[in-house]
Structures are given as structure tokens and as C-alpha cells.
Amino acid sequence: MIKPEKPKDEGARLEALRRYHILDTPPEQAFDDLVQIATTICGTQMGAVTLVDQDRQWFKARKGVGATETPRDFAFCAHAILSPHQLFTVENAEADARFIGNPLVTGSPHVRFYAGAPLLGSEGQALGTLCVFDDTPATLNEEQRQALEALSRQASHLMELRRVAHALDNQLRERDWYEQQLAQYSESLETLNADLTEQTRTDVLTGLPNRRAFAAALTGELEREEGAALPLSVAIIDIDHFKTINDLHGHDQGDEVLVALAGLLRAHIAGRGMIARLGGEEFVMLLPGAAAEPARLQCEFLRQEIALLPINLPVTVSIGVAELQAGEAPDQCLKRADLALYQAKREGRDRVVVSEIAKAHA
């Protein structure tokens, strides 16, 4: 095991950490939420917001870890803060000379994989990390790396907000200044919470709403449309032979196709309606006020637009459409649209198929 070096500006770094008045404070939901989002995105069992003190690593938030702190000499995060502006990763600690014999590797929690994005103070010092780790070797893809770095910036911003709040407490005698700063703090905190909510409802690659956001929108739209006695349709869109695109041209080209298609869909639905990414190469479109036939015509037009995407690759889609029926649950309508999509695939792809109620109940 190789003990981590200390940053060249260690004295200034520790002084900056003290100014945040955060060490040994109780858990806070906002930090816990960041760890939950990070582990979900990166697919790990464990994660933490850590702060590297003089002789210890202390956890402000943690998931899957019992201890509240560990000696600094054993801390993976003590290595991560040596490179303040880049993600630090260890794919297999058992095969890394820096961590062979490390008690966190040989004993609980048996760390094998680690990725930590430094938390930067207002003057640029690395005070700790937002990190994810697991007891099996792993790697992060580019989307996961970018997401972890983005979440670490949010954690740094949270710490800065706490520092401002502490300063405000020392300025109670200057009432006007205090009220102005408190208003700014509250606004920043609301913005941060909105950003965190957005991250749980937004697809990282395309920027479109994800499955969770679409489900909430569909339920809300159903309540509005039922009150107005208006029709409502959904359409599921699947890129034909997308695996072949990835296999022949690489995943980067596949991602470009997804991003280009997302942009076209966003422009197509501008105004009334919603588009979301269900996952993989599947997208879903909500069409308020549209019965089955108008929805089919709109999807036919969309299918032709997609075939003309300027991405130097022939791209076609199959689309399944279903109109919500009286008394039908939203997930039943989505299931019928999905069945119509698979019918479109069976019939040769690059086409639109509308769900038929009689067939759905057969």
C-alpha cells in the first residue's frame, strides 16, 4: 500500500475546509440525495460525500457504509484530491499497487472499484470528493463520468451555500444585509433543488425527460383531458436495427444518432405534447387532444422526417400508436402502443401501426 501524498497547498486547503464549518455536522437530506443519485447513475452499491481532514476522511453523507470516518492514510479520496480538476478512478484496487494491503480493500467494505470527483472550495482547493465505490471491479462510461462530475459540482455548491448561511448567522445585527443575503440563499437553494429534481427526471445523453418524468406527465395530462372529454394518444418510437449501427459504426456514432433524433423529436412536439426517452433506442410521445387517426398521420409525417436526418447514416423508425380508451389505465394504453410497435417490426419495420382494441382484447 502506498500512502497518499499531501497537496502542496495543504495548509491553505485545511484552512479553507475549516471555514465551511461542516466537519462533524449532522446528516442533511440534500447531500444524501446527491449520493443516492450518483450511485444510481453509476450502478454501485456504495457512495459518499467525503471531506479530507488533517488525519482522517469524514463522511458528510454515505450509502452502504457503516463508519462515519476512516484514517486519511487509507482513504482513496486522499489520492483523489491530489488532482483537483479531474475524476480519479480505480478499476480494480486488488491489482493497483497503491491499494494492495489497504485495510479498506482487504477488509470491510472490500473496495475494488472507486471513482471520486473532487469537491472544490471557492478558492479552488480540493476539500474532499463525491465518490462511488463497489466490492467488484468496474468501469464508468463517458456519460456516467460526466454525471458524477456534474453532481460533485452540485455538492460543492451546497457547501458554499452552507458557508454563506453560516456567515449570515454572524451578521444578524445588520438586518438589511442579512435579509438580502438570506433571500439570495433561499433562491439558490430552490434552484439547486430544482436542478437535483431535474437530474432524476432527465435523460443524461439526450436531455429529454426520462421514463419517470413521462409517467408523471401522462398521469397529469390524463386528469386534464378527462375533465375536458378530449382524446389522448401515445406513440412509442423505436430506431430500426440500432444494434447494427452500434456494431458497425461504434457507440459514439450510435449516441450521435440518439442525440440527433432527440433534437428532431423535440422540435416536432414543440407546443402541445411531450417527448421522452424510455431507454435504449426507444422514445415515447404524448399527444394530447389527438385521436388514433390524427395521431397516426402525425407519426407518419414524423417517420418521413426521421428518414431525412442529416447524419450520414440511413435511419428509419418503427412506431406503435394507441389511443387511450375510457376507463383504461395509462400503463394499459402504453402496453397497447408497445404491442403495436412490435407488430410494426414484424411487418417489416419503417412503418406506423395503430393499436386495434379488438386485437388488444383478443
mmCIF file of N, CA, C and O in Angstrom, residues 230-262:
data_model
loop_
_atom_site.group_PDB
_atom_site.id
_atom_site.type_symbol
_atom_site.label_atom_id
_atom_site.label_comp_id
_atom_site.label_asym_id
_atom_site.label_seq_id
_atom_site.Cartn_x
_atom_site.Cartn_y
_atom_site.Cartn_z
ATOM 1 N N LEU A 230 -61.571 15.141 -23.872
ATOM 2 C CA LEU A 230 -60.775 15.169 -25.095
ATOM 3 C C LEU A 230 -60.039 13.846 -25.283
ATOM 4 O O LEU A 230 -59.707 13.170 -24.307
ATOM 5 N N PRO A 231 -59.751 13.468 -26.542
ATOM 6 C CA PRO A 231 -58.977 12.240 -26.770
ATOM 7 C C PRO A 231 -57.512 12.437 -26.398
ATOM 8 O O PRO A 231 -57.037 13.574 -26.267
ATOM 9 N N LEU A 232 -56.788 11.334 -26.264
ATOM 10 C CA LEU A 232 -55.366 11.376 -25.945
ATOM 11 C C LEU A 232 -54.720 10.118 -26.517
ATOM 12 O O LEU A 232 -55.256 9.008 -26.351
ATOM 13 N N SER A 233 -53.599 10.270 -27.184
ATOM 14 C CA SER A 233 -52.887 9.129 -27.753
ATOM 15 C C SER A 233 -51.431 9.149 -27.320
ATOM 16 O O SER A 233 -50.880 10.199 -26.973
ATOM 17 N N VAL A 234 -50.821 7.966 -27.345
ATOM 18 C CA VAL A 234 -49.385 7.847 -27.098
ATOM 19 C C VAL A 234 -48.765 7.074 -28.257
ATOM 20 O O VAL A 234 -49.426 6.242 -28.896
ATOM 21 N N ALA A 235 -47.504 7.374 -28.535
ATOM 22 C CA ALA A 235 -46.785 6.685 -29.606
ATOM 23 C C ALA A 235 -45.406 6.286 -29.090
ATOM 24 O O ALA A 235 -44.706 7.106 -28.492
ATOM 25 N N ILE A 236 -45.034 5.033 -29.309
ATOM 26 C CA ILE A 236 -43.701 4.555 -28.941
ATOM 27 C C ILE A 236 -42.880 4.418 -30.219
ATOM 28 O O ILE A 236 -43.313 3.783 -31.189
ATOM 29 N N ILE A 237 -41.694 5.033 -30.212
ATOM 30 C CA ILE A 237 -40.839 5.119 -31.396
ATOM 31 C C ILE A 237 -39.561 4.329 -31.132
ATOM 32 O O ILE A 237 -38.887 4.542 -30.118
ATOM 33 N N ASP A 238 -39.215 3.427 -32.055
ATOM 34 C CA ASP A 238 -38.033 2.583 -31.893
ATOM 35 C C ASP A 238 -37.163 2.686 -33.146
ATOM 36 O O ASP A 238 -37.658 2.549 -34.271
ATOM 37 N N ILE A 239 -35.859 2.958 -32.948
ATOM 38 C CA ILE A 239 -34.940 3.047 -34.090
ATOM 39 C C ILE A 239 -34.695 1.651 -34.639
ATOM 40 O O ILE A 239 -34.296 0.740 -33.902
ATOM 41 N N ASP A 240 -34.927 1.481 -35.927
ATOM 42 C CA ASP A 240 -34.742 0.178 -36.568
ATOM 43 C C ASP A 240 -33.262 -0.213 -36.623
ATOM 44 O O ASP A 240 -32.408 0.608 -36.993
ATOM 45 N N HIS A 241 -32.974 -1.459 -36.246
ATOM 46 C CA HIS A 241 -31.625 -2.034 -36.350
ATOM 47 C C HIS A 241 -30.570 -1.166 -35.664
ATOM 48 O O HIS A 241 -29.462 -0.993 -36.164
ATOM 49 N N PHE A 242 -30.911 -0.630 -34.508
ATOM 50 C CA PHE A 242 -29.969 0.249 -33.816
ATOM 51 C C PHE A 242 -28.721 -0.501 -33.362
ATOM 52 O O PHE A 242 -27.610 0.050 -33.359
ATOM 53 N N LYS A 243 -28.861 -1.760 -32.989
ATOM 54 C CA LYS A 243 -27.702 -2.550 -32.579
ATOM 55 C C LYS A 243 -26.690 -2.645 -33.721
ATOM 56 O O LYS A 243 -25.477 -2.612 -33.500
ATOM 57 N N THR A 244 -27.193 -2.746 -34.935
ATOM 58 C CA THR A 244 -26.301 -2.813 -36.088
ATOM 59 C C THR A 244 -25.504 -1.524 -36.233
ATOM 60 O O THR A 244 -24.323 -1.539 -36.577
ATOM 61 N N ILE A 245 -26.155 -0.382 -35.988
ATOM 62 C CA ILE A 245 -25.447 0.905 -36.047
ATOM 63 C C ILE A 245 -24.299 0.909 -35.046
ATOM 64 O O ILE A 245 -23.170 1.291 -35.373
ATOM 65 N N ASN A 246 -24.574 0.481 -33.819
ATOM 66 C CA ASN A 246 -23.519 0.436 -32.796
ATOM 67 C C ASN A 246 -22.415 -0.533 -33.176
ATOM 68 O O ASN A 246 -21.225 -0.239 -33.014
ATOM 69 N N ASP A 247 -22.796 -1.707 -33.689
ATOM 70 C CA ASP A 247 -21.801 -2.730 -34.023
ATOM 71 C C ASP A 247 -20.909 -2.309 -35.182
ATOM 72 O O ASP A 247 -19.699 -2.554 -35.174
ATOM 73 N N LEU A 248 -21.496 -1.675 -36.206
ATOM 74 C CA LEU A 248 -20.743 -1.323 -37.413
ATOM 75 C C LEU A 248 -20.009 0.011 -37.289
ATOM 76 O O LEU A 248 -18.922 0.193 -37.847
ATOM 77 N N HIS A 249 -20.610 0.969 -36.580
ATOM 78 C CA HIS A 249 -20.057 2.324 -36.570
ATOM 79 C C HIS A 249 -19.571 2.771 -35.182
ATOM 80 O O HIS A 249 -18.998 3.856 -35.066
ATOM 81 N N GLY A 250 -19.825 1.980 -34.159
ATOM 82 C CA GLY A 250 -19.370 2.320 -32.819
ATOM 83 C C GLY A 250 -20.429 3.031 -32.005
ATOM 84 O O GLY A 250 -21.363 3.637 -32.541
ATOM 85 N N HIS A 251 -20.278 2.959 -30.690
ATOM 86 C CA HIS A 251 -21.284 3.542 -29.796
ATOM 87 C C HIS A 251 -21.302 5.073 -29.861
ATOM 88 O O HIS A 251 -22.345 5.683 -29.616
ATOM 89 N N ASP A 252 -20.158 5.691 -30.187
ATOM 90 C CA ASP A 252 -20.160 7.151 -30.322
ATOM 91 C C ASP A 252 -21.089 7.582 -31.453
ATOM 92 O O ASP A 252 -21.851 8.553 -31.322
ATOM 93 N N GLN A 253 -21.034 6.853 -32.581
ATOM 94 C CA GLN A 253 -21.930 7.167 -33.686
ATOM 95 C C GLN A 253 -23.380 6.875 -33.293
ATOM 96 O O GLN A 253 -24.300 7.622 -33.650
ATOM 97 N N GLY A 254 -23.570 5.786 -32.546
ATOM 98 C CA GLY A 254 -24.918 5.479 -32.065
ATOM 99 C C GLY A 254 -25.465 6.583 -31.184
ATOM 100 O O GLY A 254 -26.636 6.963 -31.293
ATOM 101 N N ASP A 255 -24.602 7.139 -30.311
ATOM 102 C CA ASP A 255 -25.030 8.252 -29.452
ATOM 103 C C ASP A 255 -25.388 9.481 -30.285
ATOM 104 O O ASP A 255 -26.338 10.210 -29.969
ATOM 105 N N GLU A 256 -24.630 9.726 -31.370
ATOM 106 C CA GLU A 256 -24.939 10.861 -32.234
ATOM 107 C C GLU A 256 -26.316 10.713 -32.868
ATOM 108 O O GLU A 256 -27.063 11.682 -33.013
ATOM 109 N N VAL A 257 -26.647 9.473 -33.244
ATOM 110 C CA VAL A 257 -27.972 9.215 -33.820
ATOM 111 C C VAL A 257 -29.055 9.515 -32.786
ATOM 112 O O VAL A 257 -30.064 10.172 -33.083
ATOM 113 N N LEU A 258 -28.848 9.058 -31.554
ATOM 114 C CA LEU A 258 -29.841 9.296 -30.498
ATOM 115 C C LEU A 258 -30.020 10.783 -30.221
ATOM 116 O O LEU A 258 -31.148 11.269 -30.065
ATOM 117 N N VAL A 259 -28.918 11.518 -30.169
ATOM 118 C CA VAL A 259 -28.994 12.961 -29.891
ATOM 119 C C VAL A 259 -29.682 13.693 -31.045
ATOM 120 O O VAL A 259 -30.523 14.576 -30.832
ATOM 121 N N ALA A 260 -29.335 13.318 -32.298
ATOM 122 C CA ALA A 260 -29.963 13.962 -33.455
ATOM 123 C C ALA A 260 -31.460 13.680 -33.494
ATOM 124 O O ALA A 260 -32.279 14.574 -33.759
ATOM 125 N N LEU A 261 -31.828 12.423 -33.215
ATOM 126 C CA LEU A 261 -33.246 12.074 -33.208
ATOM 127 C C LEU A 261 -33.981 12.808 -32.094
ATOM 128 O O LEU A 261 -35.099 13.302 -32.290
ATOM 129 N N ALA A 262 -33.353 12.924 -30.928
ATOM 130 C CA ALA A 262 -33.977 13.645 -29.813
ATOM 131 C C ALA A 262 -34.243 15.101 -30.195
ATOM 132 O O ALA A 262 -35.291 15.656 -29.879
#
